[in-house]
Amino acid sequence: MGSTLSTISSALTKESEPAYNGNPTEDDVTSVRDLFLCYLPLELIDLILEYAEYWPCIRCDSNYEIVAEASRAISNEAAWLYLMSPPIPPKDESKRRRIRKITFQMESHDQGWANTEVDQGTYNGSWSWFEAVIFRASVSPCWLDLTSDPTSPFNLGAKFNYSDLKELFPEPDPNG
């Protein structure tokens, strides 16, 4: 068994390439499937790869830290694009795959203030949330302006009212 694992490892990596990083590409998955075909029937291989969650993977991350202070004032925007993945390949219809899993790993610290006196010093009555959106290739979101500053976050007050939106980090005035 040890020699089989060694053979698989040798077949998937070249001497000049770094060790496997846990993000298989389409070619990685195809190579493993082809290698297993020497030992197992295709139906079993597909079950093994599915159970192992060994699918082509796209990983994107950002280390940009956001510090926001809540303030209740009127603004008409509350969206902030923090991270966008590249388009999901391949565009070749013969290799089209369904997305099987999306994983988010985030660290967040809530603001810790509350609407009522009894909740002061607790996290009761305060909220933070994250949203994920799928941008379809055929749809161009009219509100998405990638030329603007992506580090300009917005925040909502804990007692939500549509008119209570405030831009926390407005762009500096170029005139001074």
mmCIF file of N, CA and C in Angstrom, residues 7-107:
data_model
loop_
_atom_site.group_PDB
_atom_site.id
_atom_site.type_symbol
_atom_site.label_atom_id
_atom_site.label_comp_id
_atom_site.label_asym_id
_atom_site.label_seq_id
_atom_site.Cartn_x
_atom_site.Cartn_y
_atom_site.Cartn_z
ATOM 1 N N THR A 7 3.552 6.028 -5.422
ATOM 2 C CA THR A 7 3.371 6.132 -6.869
ATOM 3 C C THR A 7 2.395 7.244 -7.213
ATOM 4 N N ILE A 8 1.291 7.334 -6.465
ATOM 5 C CA ILE A 8 0.311 8.393 -6.712
ATOM 6 C C ILE A 8 0.948 9.751 -6.481
ATOM 7 N N SER A 9 1.674 9.890 -5.383
ATOM 8 C CA SER A 9 2.323 11.158 -5.077
ATOM 9 C C SER A 9 3.323 11.537 -6.160
ATOM 10 N N SER A 10 4.105 10.569 -6.613
ATOM 11 C CA SER A 10 5.097 10.838 -7.655
ATOM 12 C C SER A 10 4.435 11.209 -8.970
ATOM 13 N N ALA A 11 3.304 10.588 -9.274
ATOM 14 C CA ALA A 11 2.620 10.860 -10.535
ATOM 15 C C ALA A 11 2.000 12.248 -10.552
ATOM 16 N N LEU A 12 1.632 12.759 -9.388
ATOM 17 C CA LEU A 12 0.935 14.045 -9.339
ATOM 18 C C LEU A 12 1.861 15.242 -9.189
ATOM 19 N N THR A 13 3.082 15.031 -8.725
ATOM 20 C CA THR A 13 3.995 16.156 -8.537
ATOM 21 C C THR A 13 5.280 15.920 -9.307
ATOM 22 N N LYS A 14 5.815 16.993 -9.818
ATOM 23 C CA LYS A 14 7.113 16.934 -10.477
ATOM 24 C C LYS A 14 8.143 17.472 -9.496
ATOM 25 N N GLU A 15 9.373 17.144 -9.723
ATOM 26 C CA GLU A 15 10.426 17.581 -8.810
ATOM 27 C C GLU A 15 10.496 19.104 -8.694
ATOM 28 N N SER A 16 10.211 19.812 -9.785
ATOM 29 C CA SER A 16 10.334 21.266 -9.778
ATOM 30 C C SER A 16 9.097 21.964 -9.207
ATOM 31 N N GLU A 17 8.001 21.228 -8.963
ATOM 32 C CA GLU A 17 6.772 21.841 -8.467
ATOM 33 C C GLU A 17 6.711 21.753 -6.948
ATOM 34 N N PRO A 18 6.075 22.733 -6.306
ATOM 35 C CA PRO A 18 5.918 22.661 -4.852
ATOM 36 C C PRO A 18 4.958 21.538 -4.471
ATOM 37 N N ALA A 19 4.965 21.168 -3.201
ATOM 38 C CA ALA A 19 4.069 20.119 -2.706
ATOM 39 C C ALA A 19 2.618 20.535 -2.888
ATOM 40 N N TYR A 20 1.732 19.562 -2.872
ATOM 41 C CA TYR A 20 0.301 19.797 -3.061
ATOM 42 C C TYR A 20 -0.224 20.789 -2.026
ATOM 43 N N ASN A 21 -1.022 21.757 -2.467
ATOM 44 C CA ASN A 21 -1.499 22.821 -1.586
ATOM 45 C C ASN A 21 -2.944 22.657 -1.128
ATOM 46 N N GLY A 22 -3.611 21.559 -1.503
ATOM 47 C CA GLY A 22 -4.987 21.342 -1.078
ATOM 48 C C GLY A 22 -6.032 21.977 -1.965
ATOM 49 N N ASN A 23 -5.626 22.586 -3.065
ATOM 50 C CA ASN A 23 -6.559 23.209 -4.000
ATOM 51 C C ASN A 23 -6.400 22.556 -5.365
ATOM 52 N N PRO A 24 -7.045 21.404 -5.591
ATOM 53 C CA PRO A 24 -6.835 20.694 -6.857
ATOM 54 C C PRO A 24 -7.370 21.474 -8.060
ATOM 55 N N THR A 25 -6.625 21.413 -9.129
ATOM 56 C CA THR A 25 -7.052 22.005 -10.392
ATOM 57 C C THR A 25 -7.814 20.948 -11.189
ATOM 58 N N GLU A 26 -8.385 21.365 -12.295
ATOM 59 C CA GLU A 26 -9.065 20.417 -13.191
ATOM 60 C C GLU A 26 -8.082 19.335 -13.637
ATOM 61 N N ASP A 27 -6.843 19.734 -13.957
ATOM 62 C CA ASP A 27 -5.820 18.765 -14.378
ATOM 63 C C ASP A 27 -5.463 17.792 -13.256
ATOM 64 N N ASP A 28 -5.399 18.281 -12.005
ATOM 65 C CA ASP A 28 -5.114 17.402 -10.866
ATOM 66 C C ASP A 28 -6.182 16.314 -10.739
ATOM 67 N N VAL A 29 -7.443 16.716 -10.819
ATOM 68 C CA VAL A 29 -8.544 15.756 -10.686
ATOM 69 C C VAL A 29 -8.509 14.744 -11.825
ATOM 70 N N THR A 30 -8.255 15.212 -13.036
ATOM 71 C CA THR A 30 -8.167 14.312 -14.193
ATOM 72 C C THR A 30 -7.006 13.340 -14.030
ATOM 73 N N SER A 31 -5.858 13.815 -13.540
ATOM 74 C CA SER A 31 -4.692 12.945 -13.338
ATOM 75 C C SER A 31 -4.981 11.851 -12.316
ATOM 76 N N VAL A 32 -5.619 12.216 -11.213
ATOM 77 C CA VAL A 32 -5.942 11.224 -10.187
ATOM 78 C C VAL A 32 -6.944 10.212 -10.732
ATOM 79 N N ARG A 33 -7.963 10.691 -11.444
ATOM 80 C CA ARG A 33 -8.965 9.783 -12.024
ATOM 81 C C ARG A 33 -8.278 8.809 -12.990
ATOM 82 N N ASP A 34 -7.402 9.326 -13.857
ATOM 83 C CA ASP A 34 -6.702 8.469 -14.819
ATOM 84 C C ASP A 34 -5.810 7.447 -14.119
ATOM 85 N N LEU A 35 -5.140 7.869 -13.055
ATOM 86 C CA LEU A 35 -4.272 6.950 -12.314
ATOM 87 C C LEU A 35 -5.094 5.842 -11.646
ATOM 88 N N PHE A 36 -6.209 6.206 -11.040
ATOM 89 C CA PHE A 36 -7.075 5.215 -10.400
ATOM 90 C C PHE A 36 -7.681 4.244 -11.402
ATOM 91 N N LEU A 37 -7.834 4.657 -12.664
ATOM 92 C CA LEU A 37 -8.398 3.768 -13.687
ATOM 93 C C LEU A 37 -7.548 2.513 -13.883
ATOM 94 N N CYS A 38 -6.273 2.586 -13.520
ATOM 95 C CA CYS A 38 -5.402 1.409 -13.616
ATOM 96 C C CYS A 38 -5.764 0.359 -12.565
ATOM 97 N N TYR A 39 -6.460 0.770 -11.500
ATOM 98 C CA TYR A 39 -6.706 -0.127 -10.378
ATOM 99 C C TYR A 39 -8.183 -0.358 -10.063
ATOM 100 N N LEU A 40 -9.057 0.590 -10.439
ATOM 101 C CA LEU A 40 -10.453 0.542 -9.995
ATOM 102 C C LEU A 40 -11.410 0.848 -11.144
ATOM 103 N N PRO A 41 -12.661 0.391 -11.037
ATOM 104 C CA PRO A 41 -13.656 0.757 -12.058
ATOM 105 C C PRO A 41 -14.051 2.235 -11.906
ATOM 106 N N LEU A 42 -14.410 2.866 -13.029
ATOM 107 C CA LEU A 42 -14.731 4.294 -13.060
ATOM 108 C C LEU A 42 -15.823 4.664 -12.056
ATOM 109 N N GLU A 43 -16.867 3.829 -11.944
ATOM 110 C CA GLU A 43 -17.960 4.134 -11.020
ATOM 111 C C GLU A 43 -17.459 4.263 -9.583
ATOM 112 N N LEU A 44 -16.527 3.407 -9.198
ATOM 113 C CA LEU A 44 -15.970 3.460 -7.853
ATOM 114 C C LEU A 44 -15.055 4.679 -7.694
ATOM 115 N N ILE A 45 -14.308 4.989 -8.725
ATOM 116 C CA ILE A 45 -13.413 6.153 -8.683
ATOM 117 C C ILE A 45 -14.212 7.429 -8.451
ATOM 118 N N ASP A 46 -15.297 7.592 -9.201
ATOM 119 C CA ASP A 46 -16.116 8.795 -9.038
ATOM 120 C C ASP A 46 -16.700 8.890 -7.631
ATOM 121 N N LEU A 47 -17.112 7.748 -7.066
ATOM 122 C CA LEU A 47 -17.622 7.747 -5.692
ATOM 123 C C LEU A 47 -16.529 8.138 -4.699
ATOM 124 N N ILE A 48 -15.330 7.628 -4.901
ATOM 125 C CA ILE A 48 -14.207 7.946 -4.009
ATOM 126 C C ILE A 48 -13.871 9.430 -4.087
ATOM 127 N N LEU A 49 -13.762 9.953 -5.307
ATOM 128 C CA LEU A 49 -13.434 11.372 -5.471
ATOM 129 C C LEU A 49 -14.527 12.264 -4.883
ATOM 130 N N GLU A 50 -15.772 11.862 -5.049
ATOM 131 C CA GLU A 50 -16.890 12.630 -4.484
ATOM 132 C C GLU A 50 -16.849 12.597 -2.960
ATOM 133 N N TYR A 51 -16.651 11.409 -2.378
ATOM 134 C CA TYR A 51 -16.604 11.271 -0.923
ATOM 135 C C TYR A 51 -15.433 12.064 -0.336
ATOM 136 N N ALA A 52 -14.316 12.075 -1.041
ATOM 137 C CA ALA A 52 -13.128 12.801 -0.586
ATOM 138 C C ALA A 52 -13.232 14.301 -0.853
ATOM 139 N N GLU A 53 -14.305 14.713 -1.529
ATOM 140 C CA GLU A 53 -14.479 16.109 -1.936
ATOM 141 C C GLU A 53 -13.261 16.596 -2.725
ATOM 142 N N TYR A 54 -12.771 15.720 -3.576
ATOM 143 C CA TYR A 54 -11.618 16.047 -4.412
ATOM 144 C C TYR A 54 -12.138 16.582 -5.742
ATOM 145 N N TRP A 55 -12.435 17.870 -5.746
ATOM 146 C CA TRP A 55 -12.987 18.557 -6.901
ATOM 147 C C TRP A 55 -12.046 19.688 -7.290
ATOM 148 N N PRO A 56 -12.131 20.156 -8.522
ATOM 149 C CA PRO A 56 -11.365 21.358 -8.877
ATOM 150 C C PRO A 56 -11.753 22.492 -7.929
ATOM 151 N N CYS A 57 -10.766 23.266 -7.513
ATOM 152 C CA CYS A 57 -10.981 24.252 -6.462
ATOM 153 C C CYS A 57 -10.442 25.620 -6.870
ATOM 154 N N ILE A 58 -11.183 26.639 -6.526
ATOM 155 C CA ILE A 58 -10.708 28.018 -6.657
ATOM 156 C C ILE A 58 -10.653 28.575 -5.246
ATOM 157 N N ARG A 59 -9.540 29.145 -4.883
ATOM 158 C CA ARG A 59 -9.407 29.743 -3.556
ATOM 159 C C ARG A 59 -9.066 31.213 -3.735
ATOM 160 N N CYS A 60 -9.790 32.050 -3.051
ATOM 161 C CA CYS A 60 -9.448 33.472 -3.071
ATOM 162 C C CYS A 60 -9.567 33.992 -1.643
ATOM 163 N N ASP A 61 -8.690 34.897 -1.302
ATOM 164 C CA ASP A 61 -8.709 35.424 0.049
ATOM 165 C C ASP A 61 -8.236 36.865 0.063
ATOM 166 N N SER A 62 -8.452 37.497 1.187
ATOM 167 C CA SER A 62 -8.019 38.866 1.392
ATOM 168 C C SER A 62 -7.619 39.015 2.845
ATOM 169 N N ASN A 63 -6.545 39.707 3.084
ATOM 170 C CA ASN A 63 -6.090 39.959 4.449
ATOM 171 C C ASN A 63 -6.368 41.392 4.871
ATOM 172 N N TYR A 64 -7.187 42.096 4.071
ATOM 173 C CA TYR A 64 -7.484 43.482 4.383
ATOM 174 C C TYR A 64 -8.330 43.558 5.648
ATOM 175 N N GLU A 65 -7.841 44.248 6.663
ATOM 176 C CA GLU A 65 -8.563 44.366 7.927
ATOM 177 C C GLU A 65 -9.430 45.617 7.900
ATOM 178 N N ILE A 66 -10.659 45.467 8.358
ATOM 179 C CA ILE A 66 -11.606 46.574 8.386
ATOM 180 C C ILE A 66 -11.883 46.928 9.836
ATOM 181 N N VAL A 67 -11.777 48.194 10.152
ATOM 182 C CA VAL A 67 -12.173 48.681 11.462
ATOM 183 C C VAL A 67 -13.272 49.700 11.215
ATOM 184 N N ALA A 68 -14.444 49.462 11.780
ATOM 185 C CA ALA A 68 -15.583 50.343 11.540
ATOM 186 C C ALA A 68 -16.187 50.782 12.859
ATOM 187 N N GLU A 69 -16.592 52.034 12.918
ATOM 188 C CA GLU A 69 -17.302 52.550 14.079
ATOM 189 C C GLU A 69 -18.708 52.909 13.645
ATOM 190 N N ALA A 70 -19.684 52.468 14.405
ATOM 191 C CA ALA A 70 -21.076 52.723 14.033
ATOM 192 C C ALA A 70 -21.430 54.180 14.269
ATOM 193 N N SER A 71 -22.221 54.708 13.380
ATOM 194 C CA SER A 71 -22.737 56.055 13.500
ATOM 195 C C SER A 71 -24.076 56.078 12.792
ATOM 196 N N ARG A 72 -25.043 56.771 13.339
ATOM 197 C CA ARG A 72 -26.375 56.785 12.743
ATOM 198 C C ARG A 72 -26.562 58.099 11.985
ATOM 199 N N ALA A 73 -26.522 58.018 10.679
ATOM 200 C CA ALA A 73 -26.745 59.182 9.827
ATOM 201 C C ALA A 73 -27.332 58.697 8.516
ATOM 202 N N ILE A 74 -27.843 59.602 7.732
ATOM 203 C CA ILE A 74 -28.515 59.236 6.488
ATOM 204 C C ILE A 74 -27.504 59.068 5.360
ATOM 205 N N SER A 75 -27.668 58.004 4.627
ATOM 206 C CA SER A 75 -26.905 57.726 3.416
ATOM 207 C C SER A 75 -27.756 56.770 2.603
ATOM 208 N N ASN A 76 -27.480 56.619 1.332
ATOM 209 C CA ASN A 76 -28.327 55.734 0.533
ATOM 210 C C ASN A 76 -27.609 54.478 0.080
ATOM 211 N N GLU A 77 -26.476 54.156 0.668
ATOM 212 C CA GLU A 77 -25.745 52.962 0.284
ATOM 213 C C GLU A 77 -25.368 52.164 1.523
ATOM 214 N N ALA A 78 -25.366 50.841 1.394
ATOM 215 C CA ALA A 78 -24.959 49.992 2.511
ATOM 216 C C ALA A 78 -24.250 48.747 2.024
ATOM 217 N N ALA A 79 -23.746 48.751 0.817
ATOM 218 C CA ALA A 79 -23.082 47.568 0.258
ATOM 219 C C ALA A 79 -21.588 47.824 0.143
ATOM 220 N N TRP A 80 -20.825 46.762 0.340
ATOM 221 C CA TRP A 80 -19.389 46.876 0.189
ATOM 222 C C TRP A 80 -18.861 45.570 -0.358
ATOM 223 N N LEU A 81 -18.216 45.624 -1.485
ATOM 224 C CA LEU A 81 -17.624 44.443 -2.100
ATOM 225 C C LEU A 81 -16.240 44.238 -1.492
ATOM 226 N N TYR A 82 -16.077 43.166 -0.744
ATOM 227 C CA TYR A 82 -14.815 42.890 -0.066
ATOM 228 C C TYR A 82 -13.934 41.955 -0.878
ATOM 229 N N LEU A 83 -14.535 40.942 -1.484
ATOM 230 C CA LEU A 83 -13.756 39.938 -2.192
ATOM 231 C C LEU A 83 -14.594 39.339 -3.307
ATOM 232 N N MET A 84 -13.990 39.193 -4.475
ATOM 233 C CA MET A 84 -14.684 38.570 -5.604
ATOM 234 C C MET A 84 -13.760 37.526 -6.200
ATOM 235 N N SER A 85 -14.291 36.327 -6.409
ATOM 236 C CA SER A 85 -13.487 35.262 -7.015
ATOM 237 C C SER A 85 -13.356 35.517 -8.509
ATOM 238 N N PRO A 86 -12.353 34.931 -9.120
ATOM 239 C CA PRO A 86 -12.291 34.995 -10.584
ATOM 240 C C PRO A 86 -13.441 34.182 -11.164
ATOM 241 N N PRO A 87 -13.755 34.367 -12.445
ATOM 242 C CA PRO A 87 -14.808 33.541 -13.054
ATOM 243 C C PRO A 87 -14.487 32.061 -12.876
ATOM 244 N N ILE A 88 -15.516 31.271 -12.693
ATOM 245 C CA ILE A 88 -15.321 29.846 -12.439
ATOM 246 C C ILE A 88 -15.134 29.120 -13.768
ATOM 247 N N PRO A 89 -13.934 28.558 -13.997
ATOM 248 C CA PRO A 89 -13.680 27.857 -15.255
ATOM 249 C C PRO A 89 -14.251 26.452 -15.196
ATOM 250 N N PRO A 90 -14.229 25.683 -16.228
ATOM 251 C CA PRO A 90 -13.870 26.122 -17.570
ATOM 252 C C PRO A 90 -15.100 26.609 -18.326
ATOM 253 N N LYS A 91 -14.869 27.351 -19.381
ATOM 254 C CA LYS A 91 -15.974 27.815 -20.209
ATOM 255 C C LYS A 91 -16.354 26.759 -21.237
ATOM 256 N N ASP A 92 -15.508 25.760 -21.381
ATOM 257 C CA ASP A 92 -15.775 24.659 -22.306
ATOM 258 C C ASP A 92 -16.992 23.875 -21.811
ATOM 259 N N GLU A 93 -18.057 23.856 -22.600
ATOM 260 C CA GLU A 93 -19.311 23.202 -22.203
ATOM 261 C C GLU A 93 -19.126 21.717 -21.895
ATOM 262 N N SER A 94 -18.180 21.054 -22.566
ATOM 263 C CA SER A 94 -18.005 19.618 -22.346
ATOM 264 C C SER A 94 -17.450 19.318 -20.953
ATOM 265 N N LYS A 95 -16.825 20.305 -20.304
ATOM 266 C CA LYS A 95 -16.257 20.097 -18.975
ATOM 267 C C LYS A 95 -17.045 20.826 -17.887
ATOM 268 N N ARG A 96 -18.231 21.292 -18.217
ATOM 269 C CA ARG A 96 -19.013 22.056 -17.247
ATOM 270 C C ARG A 96 -19.295 21.207 -16.011
ATOM 271 N N ARG A 97 -19.035 21.768 -14.861
ATOM 272 C CA ARG A 97 -19.270 21.088 -13.591
ATOM 273 C C ARG A 97 -20.198 21.944 -12.742
ATOM 274 N N ARG A 98 -20.953 21.280 -11.911
ATOM 275 C CA ARG A 98 -21.760 22.047 -10.972
ATOM 276 C C ARG A 98 -20.892 22.373 -9.752
ATOM 277 N N ILE A 99 -21.177 23.479 -9.131
ATOM 278 C CA ILE A 99 -20.449 23.851 -7.919
ATOM 279 C C ILE A 99 -20.971 22.979 -6.791
ATOM 280 N N ARG A 100 -20.067 22.292 -6.115
ATOM 281 C CA ARG A 100 -20.480 21.340 -5.091
ATOM 282 C C ARG A 100 -20.409 21.910 -3.679
ATOM 283 N N LYS A 101 -19.531 22.879 -3.473
ATOM 284 C CA LYS A 101 -19.360 23.361 -2.106
ATOM 285 C C LYS A 101 -18.714 24.740 -2.136
ATOM 286 N N ILE A 102 -19.198 25.610 -1.272
ATOM 287 C CA ILE A 102 -18.582 26.917 -1.071
ATOM 288 C C ILE A 102 -18.314 27.029 0.419
ATOM 289 N N THR A 103 -17.095 27.368 0.777
ATOM 290 C CA THR A 103 -16.718 27.484 2.177
ATOM 291 C C THR A 103 -16.236 28.899 2.443
ATOM 292 N N PHE A 104 -16.737 29.503 3.501
ATOM 293 C CA PHE A 104 -16.290 30.822 3.930
ATOM 294 C C PHE A 104 -15.572 30.662 5.259
ATOM 295 N N GLN A 105 -14.408 31.271 5.382
ATOM 296 C CA GLN A 105 -13.697 31.314 6.654
ATOM 297 C C GLN A 105 -13.490 32.784 6.969
ATOM 298 N N MET A 106 -14.154 33.263 8.014
ATOM 299 C CA MET A 106 -14.101 34.676 8.360
ATOM 300 C C MET A 106 -13.837 34.841 9.841
ATOM 301 N N GLU A 107 -13.253 35.953 10.167
ATOM 302 C CA GLU A 107 -13.110 36.343 11.562
ATOM 303 C C GLU A 107 -13.734 37.718 11.683
#
